[in-house]
Coordinates of C-alpha atoms in Angstrom, one line a residue:
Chain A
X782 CA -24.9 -24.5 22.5
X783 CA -24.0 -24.2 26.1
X784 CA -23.8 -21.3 28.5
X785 CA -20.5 -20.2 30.2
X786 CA -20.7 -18.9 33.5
X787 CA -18.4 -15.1 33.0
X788 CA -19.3 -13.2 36.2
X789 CA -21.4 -11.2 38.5
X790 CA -23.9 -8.2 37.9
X791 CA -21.9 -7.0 41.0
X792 CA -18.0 -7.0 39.5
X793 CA -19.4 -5.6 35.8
X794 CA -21.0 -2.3 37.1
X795 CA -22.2 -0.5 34.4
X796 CA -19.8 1.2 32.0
X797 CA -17.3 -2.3 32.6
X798 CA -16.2 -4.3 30.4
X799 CA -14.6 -8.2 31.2
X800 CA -12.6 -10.1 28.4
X801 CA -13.1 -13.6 28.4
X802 CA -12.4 -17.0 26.1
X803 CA -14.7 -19.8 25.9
X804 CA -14.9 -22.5 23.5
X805 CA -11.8 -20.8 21.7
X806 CA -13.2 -17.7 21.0
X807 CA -12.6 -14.1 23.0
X808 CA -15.4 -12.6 23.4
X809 CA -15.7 -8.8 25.2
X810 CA -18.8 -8.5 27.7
X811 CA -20.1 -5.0 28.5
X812 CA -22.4 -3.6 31.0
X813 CA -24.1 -0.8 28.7
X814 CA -25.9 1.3 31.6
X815 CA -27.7 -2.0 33.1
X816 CA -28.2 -4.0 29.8
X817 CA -25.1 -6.7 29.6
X818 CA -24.4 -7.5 25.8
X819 CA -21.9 -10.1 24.6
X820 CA -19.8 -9.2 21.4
X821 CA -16.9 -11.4 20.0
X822 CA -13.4 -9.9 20.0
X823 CA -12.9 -9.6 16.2
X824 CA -14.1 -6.3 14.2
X825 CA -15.4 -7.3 10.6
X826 CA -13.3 -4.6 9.1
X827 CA -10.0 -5.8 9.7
X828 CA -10.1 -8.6 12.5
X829 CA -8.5 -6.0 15.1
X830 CA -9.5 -7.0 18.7
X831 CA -12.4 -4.6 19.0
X832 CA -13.3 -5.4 22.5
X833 CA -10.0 -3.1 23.7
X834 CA -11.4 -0.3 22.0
X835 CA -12.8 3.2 23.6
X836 CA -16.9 2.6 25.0
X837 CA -18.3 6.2 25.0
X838 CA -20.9 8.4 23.5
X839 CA -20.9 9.8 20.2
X840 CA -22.5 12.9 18.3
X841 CA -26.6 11.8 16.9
X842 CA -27.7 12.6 13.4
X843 CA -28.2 16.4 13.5
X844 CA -28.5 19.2 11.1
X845 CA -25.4 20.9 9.8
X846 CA -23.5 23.2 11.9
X847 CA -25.3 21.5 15.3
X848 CA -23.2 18.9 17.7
X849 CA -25.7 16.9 19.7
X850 CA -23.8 14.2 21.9
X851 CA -25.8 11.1 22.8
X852 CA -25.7 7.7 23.1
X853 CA -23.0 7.5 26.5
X854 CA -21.9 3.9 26.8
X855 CA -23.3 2.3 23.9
X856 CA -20.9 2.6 21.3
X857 CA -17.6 0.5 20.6
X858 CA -15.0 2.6 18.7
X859 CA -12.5 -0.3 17.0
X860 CA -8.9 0.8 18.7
X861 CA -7.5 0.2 14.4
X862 CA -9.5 2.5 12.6
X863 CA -12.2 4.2 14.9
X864 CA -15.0 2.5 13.5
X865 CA -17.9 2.9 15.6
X866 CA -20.5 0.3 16.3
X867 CA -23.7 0.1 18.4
X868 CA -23.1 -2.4 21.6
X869 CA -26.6 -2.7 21.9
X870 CA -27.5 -3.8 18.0
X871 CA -23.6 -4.8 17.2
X872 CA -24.5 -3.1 13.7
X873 CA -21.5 -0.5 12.8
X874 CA -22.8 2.9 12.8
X875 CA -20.9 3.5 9.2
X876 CA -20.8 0.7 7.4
X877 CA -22.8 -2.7 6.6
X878 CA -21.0 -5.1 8.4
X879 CA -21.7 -5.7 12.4
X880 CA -20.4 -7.4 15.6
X881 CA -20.8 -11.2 16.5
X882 CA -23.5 -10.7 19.4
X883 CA -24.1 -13.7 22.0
X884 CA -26.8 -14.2 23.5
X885 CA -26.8 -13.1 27.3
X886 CA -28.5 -14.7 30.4
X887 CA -28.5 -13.4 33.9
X888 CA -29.9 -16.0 36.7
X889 CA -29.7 -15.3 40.2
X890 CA -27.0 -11.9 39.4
X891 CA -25.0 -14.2 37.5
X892 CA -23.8 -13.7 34.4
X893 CA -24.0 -16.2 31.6
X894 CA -23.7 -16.3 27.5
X895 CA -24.4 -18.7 24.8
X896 CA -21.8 -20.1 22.7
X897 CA -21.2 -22.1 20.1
X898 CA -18.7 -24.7 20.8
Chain B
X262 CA -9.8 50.0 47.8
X263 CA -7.5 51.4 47.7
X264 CA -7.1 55.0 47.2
X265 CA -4.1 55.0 45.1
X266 CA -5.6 52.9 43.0
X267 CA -6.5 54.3 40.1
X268 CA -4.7 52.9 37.3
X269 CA -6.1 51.0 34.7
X270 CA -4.2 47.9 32.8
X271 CA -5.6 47.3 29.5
X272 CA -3.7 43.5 28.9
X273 CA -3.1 41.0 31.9
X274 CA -2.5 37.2 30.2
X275 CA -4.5 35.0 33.5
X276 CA -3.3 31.6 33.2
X277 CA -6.8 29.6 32.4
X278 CA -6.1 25.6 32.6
X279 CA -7.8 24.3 28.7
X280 CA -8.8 21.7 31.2
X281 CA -11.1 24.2 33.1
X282 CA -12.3 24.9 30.1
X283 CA -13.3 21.8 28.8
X284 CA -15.6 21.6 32.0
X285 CA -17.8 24.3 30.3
X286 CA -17.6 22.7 26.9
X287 CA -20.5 20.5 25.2
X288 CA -19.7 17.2 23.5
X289 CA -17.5 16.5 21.7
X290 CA -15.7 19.3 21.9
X291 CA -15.1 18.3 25.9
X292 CA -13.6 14.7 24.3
X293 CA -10.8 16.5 22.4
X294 CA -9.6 19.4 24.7
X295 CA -9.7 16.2 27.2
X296 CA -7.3 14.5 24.8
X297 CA -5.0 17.0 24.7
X298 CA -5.9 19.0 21.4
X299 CA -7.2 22.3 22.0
X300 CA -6.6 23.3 18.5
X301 CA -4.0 26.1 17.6
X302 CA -0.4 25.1 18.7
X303 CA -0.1 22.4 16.2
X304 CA -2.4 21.5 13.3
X305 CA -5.5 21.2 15.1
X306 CA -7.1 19.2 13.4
X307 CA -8.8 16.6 15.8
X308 CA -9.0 12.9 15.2
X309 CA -11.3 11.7 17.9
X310 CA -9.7 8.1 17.7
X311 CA -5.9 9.7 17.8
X312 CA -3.5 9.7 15.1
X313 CA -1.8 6.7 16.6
X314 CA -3.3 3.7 17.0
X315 CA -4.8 2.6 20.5
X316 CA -3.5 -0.9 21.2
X317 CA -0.1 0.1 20.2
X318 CA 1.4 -1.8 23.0
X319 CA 2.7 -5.5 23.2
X320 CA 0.1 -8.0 24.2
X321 CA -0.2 -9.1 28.0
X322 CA 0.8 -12.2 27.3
X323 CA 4.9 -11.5 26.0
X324 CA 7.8 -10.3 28.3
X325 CA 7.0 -6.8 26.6
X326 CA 3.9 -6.2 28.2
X327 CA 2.6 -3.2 27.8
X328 CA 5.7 -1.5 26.4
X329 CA 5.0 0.6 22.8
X330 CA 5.4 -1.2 20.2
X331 CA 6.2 2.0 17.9
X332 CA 8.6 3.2 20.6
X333 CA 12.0 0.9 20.0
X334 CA 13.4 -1.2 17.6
X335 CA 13.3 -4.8 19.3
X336 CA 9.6 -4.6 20.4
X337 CA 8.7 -3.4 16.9
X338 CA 10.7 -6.3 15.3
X339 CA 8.9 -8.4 17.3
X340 CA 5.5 -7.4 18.0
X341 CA 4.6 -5.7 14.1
X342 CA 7.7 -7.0 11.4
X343 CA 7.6 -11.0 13.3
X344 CA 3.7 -10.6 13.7
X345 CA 2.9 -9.9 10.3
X346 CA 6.0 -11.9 8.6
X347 CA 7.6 -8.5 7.6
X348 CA 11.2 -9.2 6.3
X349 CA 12.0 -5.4 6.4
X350 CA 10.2 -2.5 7.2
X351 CA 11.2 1.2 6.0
X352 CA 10.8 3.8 9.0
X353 CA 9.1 7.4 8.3
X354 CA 8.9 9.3 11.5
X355 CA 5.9 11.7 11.8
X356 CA 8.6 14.3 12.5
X357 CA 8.9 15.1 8.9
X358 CA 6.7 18.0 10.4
X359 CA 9.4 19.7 11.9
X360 CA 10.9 20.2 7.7
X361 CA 8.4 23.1 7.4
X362 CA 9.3 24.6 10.0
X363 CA 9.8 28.8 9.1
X364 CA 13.1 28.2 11.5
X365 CA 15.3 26.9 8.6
X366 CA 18.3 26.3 10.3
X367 CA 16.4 24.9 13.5
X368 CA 14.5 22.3 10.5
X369 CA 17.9 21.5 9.5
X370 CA 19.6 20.6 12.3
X371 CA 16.9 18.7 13.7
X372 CA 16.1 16.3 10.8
X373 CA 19.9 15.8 10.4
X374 CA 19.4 14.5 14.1
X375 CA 16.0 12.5 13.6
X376 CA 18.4 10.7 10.9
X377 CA 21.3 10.3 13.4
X378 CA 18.7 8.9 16.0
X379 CA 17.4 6.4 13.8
X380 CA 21.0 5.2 13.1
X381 CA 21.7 5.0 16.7
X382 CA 18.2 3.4 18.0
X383 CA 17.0 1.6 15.5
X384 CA 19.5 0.6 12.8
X385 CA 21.8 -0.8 15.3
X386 CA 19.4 -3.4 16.7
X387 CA 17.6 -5.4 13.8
X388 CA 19.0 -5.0 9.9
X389 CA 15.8 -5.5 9.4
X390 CA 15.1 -1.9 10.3
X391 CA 15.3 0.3 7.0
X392 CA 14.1 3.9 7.2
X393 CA 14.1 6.9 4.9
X394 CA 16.8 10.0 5.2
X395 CA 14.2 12.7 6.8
X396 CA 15.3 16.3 4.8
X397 CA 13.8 19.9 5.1
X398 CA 13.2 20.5 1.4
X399 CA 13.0 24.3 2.1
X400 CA 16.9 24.5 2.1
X401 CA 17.1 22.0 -0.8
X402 CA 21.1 22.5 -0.4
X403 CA 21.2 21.3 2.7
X404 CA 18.7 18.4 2.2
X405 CA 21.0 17.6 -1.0
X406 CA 23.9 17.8 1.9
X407 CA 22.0 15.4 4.0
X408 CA 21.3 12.4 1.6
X409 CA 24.9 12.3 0.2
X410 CA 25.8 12.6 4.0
X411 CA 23.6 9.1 4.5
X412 CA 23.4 7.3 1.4
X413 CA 26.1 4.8 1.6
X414 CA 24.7 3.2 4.9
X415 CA 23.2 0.3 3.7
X416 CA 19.5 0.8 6.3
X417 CA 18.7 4.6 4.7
X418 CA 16.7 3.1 1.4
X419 CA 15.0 6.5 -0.1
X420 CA 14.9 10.6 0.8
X421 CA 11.5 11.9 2.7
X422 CA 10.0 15.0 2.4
X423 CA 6.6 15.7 3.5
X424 CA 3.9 16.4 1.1
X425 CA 2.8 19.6 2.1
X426 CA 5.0 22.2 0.5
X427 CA 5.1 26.0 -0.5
X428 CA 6.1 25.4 -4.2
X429 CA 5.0 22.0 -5.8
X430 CA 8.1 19.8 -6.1
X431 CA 8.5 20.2 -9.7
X432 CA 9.5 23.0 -9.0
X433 CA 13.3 23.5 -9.9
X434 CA 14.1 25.1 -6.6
X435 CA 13.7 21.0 -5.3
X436 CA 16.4 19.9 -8.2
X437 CA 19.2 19.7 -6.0
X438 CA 17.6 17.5 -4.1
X439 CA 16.7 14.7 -6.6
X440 CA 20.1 15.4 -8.6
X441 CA 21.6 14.2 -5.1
X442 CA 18.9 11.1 -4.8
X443 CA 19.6 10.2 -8.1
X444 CA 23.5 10.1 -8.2
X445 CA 23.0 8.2 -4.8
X446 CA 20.4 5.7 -6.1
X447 CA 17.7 6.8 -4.0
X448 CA 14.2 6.9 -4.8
X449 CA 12.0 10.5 -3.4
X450 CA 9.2 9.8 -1.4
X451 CA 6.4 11.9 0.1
X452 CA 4.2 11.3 3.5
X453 CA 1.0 12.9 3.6
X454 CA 0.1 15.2 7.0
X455 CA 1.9 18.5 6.8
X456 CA -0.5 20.0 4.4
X457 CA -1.4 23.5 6.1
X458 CA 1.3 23.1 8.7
X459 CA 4.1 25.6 8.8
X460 CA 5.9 27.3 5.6
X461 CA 3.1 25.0 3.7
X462 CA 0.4 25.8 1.6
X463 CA -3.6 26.0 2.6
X464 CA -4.1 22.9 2.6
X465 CA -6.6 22.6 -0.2
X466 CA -6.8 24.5 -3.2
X467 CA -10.1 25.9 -2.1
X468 CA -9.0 26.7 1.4
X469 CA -9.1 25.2 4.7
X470 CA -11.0 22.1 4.8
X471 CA -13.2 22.5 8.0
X472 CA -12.1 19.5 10.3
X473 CA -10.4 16.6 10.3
X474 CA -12.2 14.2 8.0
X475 CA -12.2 17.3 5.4
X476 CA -8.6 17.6 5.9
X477 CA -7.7 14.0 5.6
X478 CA -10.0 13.4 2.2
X479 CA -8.2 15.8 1.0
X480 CA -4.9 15.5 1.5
X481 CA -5.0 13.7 -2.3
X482 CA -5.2 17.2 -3.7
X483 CA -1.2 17.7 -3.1
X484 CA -0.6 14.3 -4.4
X485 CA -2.4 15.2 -7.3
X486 CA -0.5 18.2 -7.5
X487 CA 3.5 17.1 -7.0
X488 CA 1.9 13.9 -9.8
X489 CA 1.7 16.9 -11.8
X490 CA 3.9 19.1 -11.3
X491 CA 7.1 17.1 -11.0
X492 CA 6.0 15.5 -14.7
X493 CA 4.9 18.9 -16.2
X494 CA 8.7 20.5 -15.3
X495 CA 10.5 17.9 -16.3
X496 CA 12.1 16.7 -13.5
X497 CA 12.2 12.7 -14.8
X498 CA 13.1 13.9 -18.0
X499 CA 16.4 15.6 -16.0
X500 CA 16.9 13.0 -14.1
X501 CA 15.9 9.9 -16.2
X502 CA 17.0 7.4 -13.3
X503 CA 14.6 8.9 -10.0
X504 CA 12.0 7.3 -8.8
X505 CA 9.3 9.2 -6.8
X506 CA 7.0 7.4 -4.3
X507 CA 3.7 8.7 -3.0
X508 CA 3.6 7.2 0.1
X509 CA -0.1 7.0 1.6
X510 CA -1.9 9.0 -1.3
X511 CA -4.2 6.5 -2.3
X512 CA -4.3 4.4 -5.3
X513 CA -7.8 5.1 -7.2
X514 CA -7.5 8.5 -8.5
X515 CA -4.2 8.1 -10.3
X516 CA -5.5 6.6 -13.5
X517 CA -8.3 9.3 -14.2
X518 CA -6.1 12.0 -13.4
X519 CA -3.8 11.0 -15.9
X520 CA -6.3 10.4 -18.3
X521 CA -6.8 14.6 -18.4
X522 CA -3.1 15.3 -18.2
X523 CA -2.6 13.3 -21.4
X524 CA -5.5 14.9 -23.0
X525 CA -4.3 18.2 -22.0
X526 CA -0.7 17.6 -22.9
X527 CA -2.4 16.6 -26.5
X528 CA -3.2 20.3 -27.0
X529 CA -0.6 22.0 -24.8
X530 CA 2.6 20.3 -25.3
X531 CA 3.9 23.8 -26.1
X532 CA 4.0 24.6 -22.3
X533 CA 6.8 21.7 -21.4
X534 CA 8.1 20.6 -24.4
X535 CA 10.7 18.4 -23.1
X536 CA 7.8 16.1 -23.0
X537 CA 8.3 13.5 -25.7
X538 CA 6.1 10.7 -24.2
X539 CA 2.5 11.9 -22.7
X540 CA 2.3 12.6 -19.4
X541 CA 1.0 8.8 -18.2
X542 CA 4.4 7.4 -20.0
X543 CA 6.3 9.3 -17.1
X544 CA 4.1 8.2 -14.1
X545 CA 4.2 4.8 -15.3
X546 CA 8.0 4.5 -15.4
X547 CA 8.7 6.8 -12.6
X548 CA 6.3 6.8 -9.9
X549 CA 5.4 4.4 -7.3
X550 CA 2.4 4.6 -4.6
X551 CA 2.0 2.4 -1.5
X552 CA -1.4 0.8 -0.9
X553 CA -2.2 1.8 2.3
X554 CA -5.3 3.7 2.3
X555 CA -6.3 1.1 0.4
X556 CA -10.0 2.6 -1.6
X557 CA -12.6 0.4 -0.1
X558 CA -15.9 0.4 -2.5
X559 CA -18.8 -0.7 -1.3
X560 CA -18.3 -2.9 -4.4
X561 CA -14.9 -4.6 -4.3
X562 CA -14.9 -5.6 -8.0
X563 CA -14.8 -1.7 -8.6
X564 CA -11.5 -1.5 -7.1
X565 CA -10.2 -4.7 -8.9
X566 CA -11.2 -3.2 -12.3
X567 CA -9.4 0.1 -11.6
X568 CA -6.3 -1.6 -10.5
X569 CA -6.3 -3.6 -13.9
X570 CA -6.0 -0.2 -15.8
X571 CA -2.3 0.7 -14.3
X572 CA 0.8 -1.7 -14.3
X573 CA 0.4 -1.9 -10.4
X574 CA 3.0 -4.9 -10.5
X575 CA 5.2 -1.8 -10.9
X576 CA 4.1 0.7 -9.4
X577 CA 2.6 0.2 -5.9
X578 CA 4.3 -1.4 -2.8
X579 CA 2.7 -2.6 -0.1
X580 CA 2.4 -0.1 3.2
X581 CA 0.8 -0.5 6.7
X582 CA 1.0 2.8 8.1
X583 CA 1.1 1.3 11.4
X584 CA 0.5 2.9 14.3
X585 CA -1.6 5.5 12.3
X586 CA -5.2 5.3 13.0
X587 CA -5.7 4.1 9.3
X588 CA -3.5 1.7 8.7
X589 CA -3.4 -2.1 7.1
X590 CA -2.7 -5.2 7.6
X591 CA -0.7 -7.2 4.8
X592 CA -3.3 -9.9 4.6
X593 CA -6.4 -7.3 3.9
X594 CA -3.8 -5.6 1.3
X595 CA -3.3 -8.7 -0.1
X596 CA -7.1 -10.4 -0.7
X597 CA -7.5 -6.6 -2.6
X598 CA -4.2 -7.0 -4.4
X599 CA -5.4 -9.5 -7.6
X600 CA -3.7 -12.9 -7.0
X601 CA -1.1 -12.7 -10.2
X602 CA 0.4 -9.4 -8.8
X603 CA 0.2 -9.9 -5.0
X604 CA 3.8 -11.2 -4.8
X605 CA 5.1 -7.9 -6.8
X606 CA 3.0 -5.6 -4.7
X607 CA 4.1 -7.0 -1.3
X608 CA 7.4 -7.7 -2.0
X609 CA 9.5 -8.0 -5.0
X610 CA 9.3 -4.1 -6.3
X611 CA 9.8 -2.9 -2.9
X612 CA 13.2 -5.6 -3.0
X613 CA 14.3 -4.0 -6.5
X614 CA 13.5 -0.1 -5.6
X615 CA 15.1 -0.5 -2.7
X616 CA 18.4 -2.7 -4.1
X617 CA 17.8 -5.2 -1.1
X618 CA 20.0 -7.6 -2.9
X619 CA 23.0 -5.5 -2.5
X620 CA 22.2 -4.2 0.5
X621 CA 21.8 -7.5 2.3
X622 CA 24.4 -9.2 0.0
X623 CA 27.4 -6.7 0.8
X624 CA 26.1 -6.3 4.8
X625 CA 29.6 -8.3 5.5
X626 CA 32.2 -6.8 2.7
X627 CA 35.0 -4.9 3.2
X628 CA 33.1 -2.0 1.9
X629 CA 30.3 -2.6 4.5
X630 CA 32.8 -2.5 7.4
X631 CA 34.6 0.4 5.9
X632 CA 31.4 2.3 5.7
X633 CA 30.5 1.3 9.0
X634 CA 33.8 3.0 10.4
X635 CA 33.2 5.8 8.7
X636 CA 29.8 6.2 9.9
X637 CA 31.2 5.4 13.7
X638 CA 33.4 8.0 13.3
X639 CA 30.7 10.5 12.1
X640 CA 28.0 10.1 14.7
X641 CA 30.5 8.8 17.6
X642 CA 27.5 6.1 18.4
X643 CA 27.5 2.4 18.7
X644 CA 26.6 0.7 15.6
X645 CA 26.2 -2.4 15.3
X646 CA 27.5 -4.8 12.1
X647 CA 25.1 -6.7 10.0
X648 CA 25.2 -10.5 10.0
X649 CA 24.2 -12.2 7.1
X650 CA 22.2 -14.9 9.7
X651 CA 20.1 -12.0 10.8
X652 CA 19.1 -11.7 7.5
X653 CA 18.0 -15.3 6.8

């Protein structure tokens, strides 16, 4: 496993998102309101490149008839279908399948994750 | 104020930005008057993802960054027929909508023009390029009009109507329309999305679904419907030569469905007694359904053992739906598609329905260039010859 250098607490703000590729794979980092998660650019439905897709909030579990929006910045909707999944878990919010996480590390501001090569 | 002011007006119209609005509006409700839908005006039923895809534009990396890919004929050759190894790929504009239209002669003219544009636009750039003749089946005449007016250009492959109707196309009212499809050697098709939209029907049978996932689920219902209507009246027993493709309708229910016509038709044969054959002999030999939405059970086996009940190496074509939100890829199709069928299902019934063999084999006859004349002469627009290399 090594760890790729991707960038700087201070150029992903939170709500950003930067694409990169290391060791052949695209992988979509986010800044979800402070925590940084790494997810690969591939959505386990039908391999589109998830990592383009709408960030935003979505509407929580509720009782019929009631709209309670939550969640702002933490979920990925797939730009294909709309599948929604959790940035923070990578688990889809719909179905079994999830995201390919990678691990994170931040030293010194800097931005790291683990891959895989 | 003013003293002379004393009148009262009962009805001023202030203009109020939906925009404003939305300021005031909780989640999600915000997200789609932000979008653009605020409901009445069109459907208004909202997909919070869009109809159309989001990454419908080439990738940064080719000279068509960031153009539409769904937009014109060269970056969709490239960037969705070359992409996923597409030979041909049969156009269906969303403005089929405009067919229901209560302004008859307003639907007319403009789907005879939505035909004349694909000619111009997109037929004369890639052969490749195939698309349906668009008609407004509530003036059956002039649809009738419309495909004899098309049918010998070699690109228009099959008729379109949309699926939401006011009468179920059985109906004999539509008969002038397949008598025309058939003596042209044109399949019918239908595209799901107009159910509840203009001179249409509610679009369930129990009412108005109540948003957009209702809606969509059940947009099977007027499948399910034409299915059995169009059998029922007798429409491929007058016209033993049409095929009828329900485009986007799903593949699953078809075989239970069937299963209770025939059992009906056992004890009510009376009611449509030009039925010789029960009801599943007719859908076998006369209907076709694309696979995309393509049923995805939690169990894939499930779908594998309901696709073995119907001859789907005649009867379903593959379909992306792409840009729509819910489209397919042909290699997801394909690992659902069982292996000794995939070949029929992707290509070779779509080849026969659609006479590709004549069509690509007479692109450079007399005939072709003859017809080619005749259709320059019709639409006064550029239109450019088929080479046979193009089609290699």
């Amino acid at each position: 496993m090594s760890l790729y250098q991707i960038t700087s607490l201070n150029e992903l703000p939170p709500g950003a998102r930067k694409l990169v590729t290391v060791a052949g794979k695209t992988i979509g980092v986010f800044n979800v309101n402070g925590q940084v998660v790494a997810v690969q650019n591939i959505c386990p439905h039908e391999l589109a490149p998830i990592c383009v897709g709408r960030v935003d909030g979505t509407t929580l579990e509720s009782q019929p008839g009631q709209m309670v929006w939550g969640r702002d910045g933490e979920i990925l909707a797939c730009p294909w279908h709309g599948w929604e999944f959790d940035l923070l878990t990578g688990q889809c919010l719909t179905d079994r399948r999830r995201l390919r996480q990678f691990e994170v590390k931040i030293v010194d501001e800097i931005i790291f994750i683990a891959v895989y090569s | 104020m003013n003293d002379l002011a004393w009148i009262i007006d009962t009805d001023i119209h202030p203009y109020i930005d939906p925009q404003r609005v939305a300021d005031f509006l909780p989640q999600p409700w915000r997200r789609r008057v932000q979008s653009g839908n605020a409901g009445p005006g069109h459907l208004g039923y909202w997909n919070p993802n869009g109809v159309r895809r989001n990454d419908i534009f080439a990738p940064d990396d080719s000279p068509e960054k960031g153009k539409r890919v769904d937009a014109d004929a060269a970056t969709m050759v490239k960037h969705h027929l070359d992409r996923f190894a597409l030979s041909h790929g049969i156009l269906n504009a969303d403005l089929i909508n405009v067919g229901l239209s209560p302004e008859t002669d307003f639907a007319c003219a403009f789907m005879s023009s939505v035909n004349e544009a694909i000619v111009t636009d997109w037929f004369a750039v890639s052969p490749r390029i195939l698309a349906s003749i668009h008609v407004t089946p509530t003036d059956p005449q002039h649809a009738a009009a419309e495909i004899r007016r098309w049918a010998a250009h070699p690109q228009f492959v099959q008729v379109l109507m949309p699926s939401g109707s006011r009468t179920a196309y059985g109906s004999r009212l539509y008969h002038p329309i397949y008598a025309a499809a058939e003596e042209c050697g044109l399949p019918v098709a239908i595209h799901p999305g107009t159910e509840g939209l203009g001179v249409s029907g509610v679009p369930t049978a129990a009412g108005y679904p109540g948003n957009y996932l209702e809606w969509h689920t059940g947009l099977v219902g007027s499948y399910l419907a034409h299915l059995i209507s169009l059998i029922s009246e007798g429409v491929f027993v007058k016209f033993p030569k049409l095929k009828f493709v329900m485009i986007e309708g799903g593949v699953s229910w078809l075989v239970p469905v069937l299963w209770r016509f025939d059992k009906n038709w056992k004890a009510l044969r009376q009611l449509s007694p030009w039925l010789i054959h029960p009801p599943s002999h007719y859908a076998y030999e006369h209907i076709l359904l694309t696979t995309q939405p393509i049923e995805e059970p939690e169990n894939p086996q499930q779908l594998q053992n309901l696709l073995a009940m119907m001859p789907i190496e005649k009867m379903l074509m593959f379909s992306s739906d792409y840009p729509h939100w819910d489209g397919d890829t042909p290699d997801f199709v394909g690992r659902h598609i069982p292996a000794a069928h995939r070949r029929q299902v992707l290509r070779d019934t779509a080849w026969a329905l659609y006479r590709l063999d004549e069509r690509t084999k007479n692109t450079n006859s007399h005939h072709a260039s003859r017809l080619i004349q005749n259709l320059k002469s019709k639409i006064q627009n550029p239109y450019v010859p088929i080479s046979n290399h193009e089609l290699e």
